[in-house]
Amino acid sequence: MALDRRSLLRGGLVAGSGAALGLFSPAAHAAPALIRSRPRLTNGVQSGDVTAHEALVWARSDRPARMLVEVSRRPDFRQSHHVRGPVLTPSSDLTGKTFLRGLPAGEELHYRVRLADLDSHATSAPTTGRLRTAPRHRRDVSFVWSGDLAGQGWGINPDLGGYRIFKAMGAVDPDFFLCSGDLVYADNPLAETVQLPDGRTWRNLVIPEKTKVAETLAEYRGQFRYNLLDANYQAFNARTPIINQWDDHEVVNNWYPGEILDLPQYTEKRVDVLAARARQAMFEYTPISTAKKGRVYRRISYGPHLDVFVLDMRTYKDANNANNSPRGQILGAEQLAWLKRELRRSKATWKVIAADLPLGLIVPDGTAFEGIAQGDNGAPLGREREIADLLSYAKKNRVRNMVWLTADVHYTAAHFYDPAKAAFQDFDPFWEFVTGPLNAGAFGPNNLESTFGPQLKFRQTPPRANTSPAEGYQFFGEVDINGRSGHLTARLRDIDGKVLYAQELTPAR
């Protein structure tokens, strides 16, 4: 089908820096010497935060250049539409994003990115990508989720095919990927070789920015560039839109605002300074919208059956401590109020809560607790109080069909939260599915705390702490929503895509 130009123009289809115009400059018009110096796309393309009519497209150049995006319903780009994007400059490490508006709903669209030289106007070779916009009507929807990439010393190993889990995720052909945090491990340097327990040698691809902990903005940017060196990851990004959130390792392990590090490997001890640099690098290197003043938390609507509520459990949390005070927080007052309001307004069948920390698993930080649960097993304390408030609000306001998805703990599990078996009972029952890592050390299991009554339905963990990806124990999850019935099926899959556990959920009406 030809791209409906009127449909595109009706919504504007504009980038942040210009209108949707045919602005590609044919390289043939440039002198041969200038053509030889044309710019180059360095790290593939990505799309993200895709809704029914909008999407972001990301790219990075090897020099200052103008980003140009072409969109079509056809993979051969006949009857396509051109969008003039921003100039990519060193101030953003030559990265940039073009905001597409006015896209047709429920369509598979193809896009390609070129870079135009600022002087000669010669353009780079194109790099292509694909995305699916959210449906307007009830249609089948599927997505995958996981987290934790290049952690605990396990980076890109060419001997094992690099980040091979992305091949298995791509084979599912999801509408989008929900990355549940720890997109990078800025606090985990890599060595070129690591000896494995069975005598084999793990070999890492290493770049200078991965030989020490990240502290400067340049070093944080290098963490993202490193992952984009993987061919499987690049190929997956080009065909699968992403919804990104962050957790702790984008900055430093178990961080919280105001923290002062007591770690000898850091010369910059102020976590707030590190977090600001990490946030800038993350927003530069991912197709995440900056429209809401740099907020990570946001709602992504993907058709009548699905709203995804992306949480930020880092920016507003209190210090890691005994987690038993009456004023503990994990979301903060503003984010909690936003979440309540948006949940109540949502008309979607399913409300997926994308949490970067699990609800009922105890996550220690030394003698303190860095997560929500703290092992008391009684009435909500500390950070649990915000979750209790949210769950009670949802029940009172008849917010049905919440499903919580997370990663963080480096194993995969399914938990059913049953108020009949909980210390706090003012909520409707719900499911939480945990998965990961993508390519990091495998750990677990963590203990469950009974404040909200979680019942363990499935779990797969490695035989030892920090089991390498060479032994498997890398996981992702898949969600399918049936367009006709509205039933949601969650599947937990291993590194090769094998289904380990599945649960079908019927929506409450």
CSV table of C-alpha atoms in Angstrom, one decimal, residues 86-253:
chain,number,residue,atom,x,y,z
A,86,PRO,CA,17.9,17.9,13.8
A,87,VAL,CA,21.6,18.8,13.2
A,88,LEU,CA,23.7,16.3,15.1
A,89,THR,CA,26.5,18.1,16.9
A,90,PRO,CA,29.3,17.3,19.4
A,91,SER,CA,27.1,18.8,22.2
A,92,SER,CA,25.0,15.6,22.1
A,93,ASP,CA,27.9,13.4,21.2
A,94,LEU,CA,26.6,13.5,17.6
A,95,THR,CA,23.4,11.7,18.5
A,96,GLY,CA,19.9,12.9,17.6
A,97,LYS,CA,16.3,12.0,17.5
A,98,THR,CA,13.6,12.9,15.0
A,99,PHE,CA,10.0,13.0,16.2
A,100,LEU,CA,7.5,11.7,13.7
A,101,ARG,CA,3.9,12.8,14.1
A,102,GLY,CA,0.8,12.0,12.0
A,103,LEU,CA,1.6,8.4,11.4
A,104,PRO,CA,-1.2,6.0,10.4
A,105,ALA,CA,-2.4,3.8,13.3
A,106,GLY,CA,-2.0,0.0,13.2
A,107,GLU,CA,0.5,-0.1,10.4
A,108,GLU,CA,3.9,-1.6,9.8
A,109,LEU,CA,6.1,1.3,8.6
A,110,HIS,CA,9.6,1.3,7.2
A,111,TYR,CA,12.0,4.1,7.8
A,112,ARG,CA,15.5,4.9,6.7
A,113,VAL,CA,17.9,7.5,8.0
A,114,ARG,CA,20.5,9.4,6.0
A,115,LEU,CA,22.9,12.1,7.2
A,116,ALA,CA,23.5,15.2,5.1
A,117,ASP,CA,26.9,17.0,5.2
A,118,LEU,CA,26.4,20.5,6.5
A,119,ASP,CA,28.7,22.1,3.7
A,120,SER,CA,28.4,19.9,0.7
A,121,HIS,CA,24.9,18.4,1.4
A,122,ALA,CA,26.2,15.0,0.2
A,123,THR,CA,24.3,12.3,2.1
A,124,SER,CA,25.4,9.2,3.8
A,125,ALA,CA,24.4,5.7,2.8
A,126,PRO,CA,21.0,4.9,4.3
A,127,THR,CA,20.3,2.7,7.3
A,128,THR,CA,16.8,1.2,7.4
A,129,GLY,CA,14.5,0.3,10.2
A,130,ARG,CA,11.0,-0.9,10.9
A,131,LEU,CA,8.2,-0.1,13.4
A,132,ARG,CA,4.6,-0.9,14.0
A,133,THR,CA,2.3,1.8,15.2
A,134,ALA,CA,-0.3,1.0,17.9
A,135,PRO,CA,-3.7,-0.1,16.6
A,136,ARG,CA,-6.8,2.0,16.8
A,137,HIS,CA,-9.1,-1.0,17.1
A,138,ARG,CA,-8.9,-4.2,19.0
A,139,ARG,CA,-6.0,-6.2,17.5
A,140,ASP,CA,-3.5,-8.7,18.7
A,141,VAL,CA,-0.6,-7.0,20.5
A,142,SER,CA,2.7,-8.6,21.6
A,143,PHE,CA,5.8,-7.4,23.3
A,144,VAL,CA,8.9,-8.7,25.0
A,145,TRP,CA,10.7,-7.4,28.1
A,146,SER,CA,13.9,-7.9,30.1
A,147,GLY,CA,16.8,-6.0,31.5
A,148,ASP,CA,20.5,-6.1,32.6
A,149,LEU,CA,23.0,-5.8,29.7
A,150,ALA,CA,26.8,-6.3,30.1
A,151,GLY,CA,26.9,-6.7,33.9
A,152,GLN,CA,29.2,-8.4,36.3
A,153,GLY,CA,32.1,-8.5,33.8
A,154,TRP,CA,30.2,-10.3,31.1
A,155,GLY,CA,30.3,-8.1,27.9
A,156,ILE,CA,30.2,-8.8,24.2
A,157,ASN,CA,31.8,-12.2,23.6
A,158,PRO,CA,32.4,-12.7,19.9
A,159,ASP,CA,33.3,-16.3,20.4
A,160,LEU,CA,29.7,-17.0,21.6
A,161,GLY,CA,28.0,-14.8,19.1
A,162,GLY,CA,27.8,-11.6,21.2
A,163,TYR,CA,24.4,-10.7,22.7
A,164,ARG,CA,22.7,-13.7,21.2
A,165,ILE,CA,19.5,-13.4,23.3
A,166,PHE,CA,18.4,-10.6,20.9
A,167,LYS,CA,18.2,-13.1,18.1
A,168,ALA,CA,15.7,-15.1,20.2
A,169,MET,CA,13.8,-12.0,21.1
A,170,GLY,CA,13.7,-10.9,17.4
A,171,ALA,CA,12.4,-14.3,16.4
A,172,VAL,CA,9.2,-13.7,18.5
A,173,ASP,CA,8.6,-10.6,16.2
A,174,PRO,CA,7.2,-8.4,18.9
A,175,ASP,CA,5.5,-5.1,18.4
A,176,PHE,CA,8.0,-3.5,20.9
A,177,PHE,CA,10.6,-4.2,23.5
A,178,LEU,CA,10.2,-3.0,27.1
A,179,CYS,CA,13.7,-2.6,28.5
A,180,SER,CA,13.2,-2.8,32.3
A,181,GLY,CA,16.4,-1.0,33.3
A,182,ASP,CA,20.2,-1.5,33.6
A,183,LEU,CA,20.5,-0.7,30.0
A,184,VAL,CA,24.2,-0.4,30.7
A,185,TYR,CA,26.6,-1.3,33.6
A,186,ALA,CA,28.4,2.0,34.1
A,187,ASP,CA,29.9,0.7,37.3
A,188,ASN,CA,31.2,-2.7,36.0
A,189,PRO,CA,34.5,-2.5,34.1
A,190,LEU,CA,35.4,-5.3,31.7
A,191,ALA,CA,38.5,-7.3,31.4
A,192,GLU,CA,39.6,-8.8,28.1
A,193,THR,CA,39.5,-12.4,29.5
A,194,VAL,CA,37.7,-14.1,32.4
A,195,GLN,CA,38.4,-17.7,33.5
A,196,LEU,CA,35.2,-19.8,33.8
A,197,PRO,CA,34.6,-22.5,36.4
A,198,ASP,CA,34.8,-25.2,33.8
A,199,GLY,CA,38.2,-24.1,32.6
A,200,ARG,CA,37.1,-22.2,29.5
A,201,THR,CA,38.0,-18.6,28.9
A,202,TRP,CA,35.4,-15.9,28.4
A,203,ARG,CA,36.7,-13.2,26.0
A,204,ASN,CA,35.2,-9.7,26.1
A,205,LEU,CA,35.3,-7.1,23.4
A,206,VAL,CA,36.7,-4.0,25.3
A,207,ILE,CA,36.8,-0.3,24.5
A,208,PRO,CA,38.6,2.3,26.7
A,209,GLU,CA,35.4,3.5,28.3
A,210,LYS,CA,34.7,0.0,29.7
A,211,THR,CA,38.1,-0.4,31.4
A,212,LYS,CA,37.0,1.7,34.4
A,213,VAL,CA,33.9,2.8,36.2
A,214,ALA,CA,32.1,5.7,34.4
A,215,GLU,CA,32.4,9.1,36.1
A,216,THR,CA,32.6,11.7,33.3
A,217,LEU,CA,29.9,12.4,30.7
A,218,ALA,CA,32.2,11.0,28.0
A,219,GLU,CA,32.6,7.7,30.0
A,220,TYR,CA,28.8,7.4,30.5
A,221,ARG,CA,28.3,8.0,26.8
A,222,GLY,CA,30.8,5.2,26.1
A,223,GLN,CA,28.7,2.7,28.1
A,224,PHE,CA,25.9,3.1,25.5
A,225,ARG,CA,28.2,3.1,22.5
A,226,TYR,CA,29.7,-0.1,23.8
A,227,ASN,CA,26.4,-2.1,23.7
A,228,LEU,CA,25.6,-0.7,20.3
A,229,LEU,CA,28.7,-2.4,18.9
A,230,ASP,CA,26.9,-5.7,19.1
A,231,ALA,CA,25.5,-6.8,15.7
A,232,ASN,CA,22.5,-8.7,17.2
A,233,TYR,CA,21.6,-5.7,19.3
A,234,GLN,CA,21.8,-3.4,16.4
A,235,ALA,CA,19.7,-5.6,14.2
A,236,PHE,CA,17.1,-6.0,16.9
A,237,ASN,CA,16.9,-2.3,17.5
A,238,ALA,CA,16.4,-1.6,13.8
A,239,ARG,CA,13.3,-3.9,13.7
A,240,THR,CA,11.8,-3.4,17.2
A,241,PRO,CA,10.7,-0.2,18.8
A,242,ILE,CA,11.9,0.2,22.4
A,243,ILE,CA,10.4,1.6,25.6
A,244,ASN,CA,13.3,2.3,27.9
A,245,GLN,CA,13.5,2.9,31.6
A,246,TRP,CA,16.4,3.0,34.0
A,247,ASP,CA,17.4,1.3,37.2
A,248,ASP,CA,20.6,1.6,39.1
A,249,HIS,CA,23.6,0.5,37.0
A,250,GLU,CA,23.1,3.3,34.5
A,251,VAL,CA,24.7,5.3,37.4
A,252,VAL,CA,26.1,3.1,40.1
A,253,ASN,CA,24.9,0.0,42.0
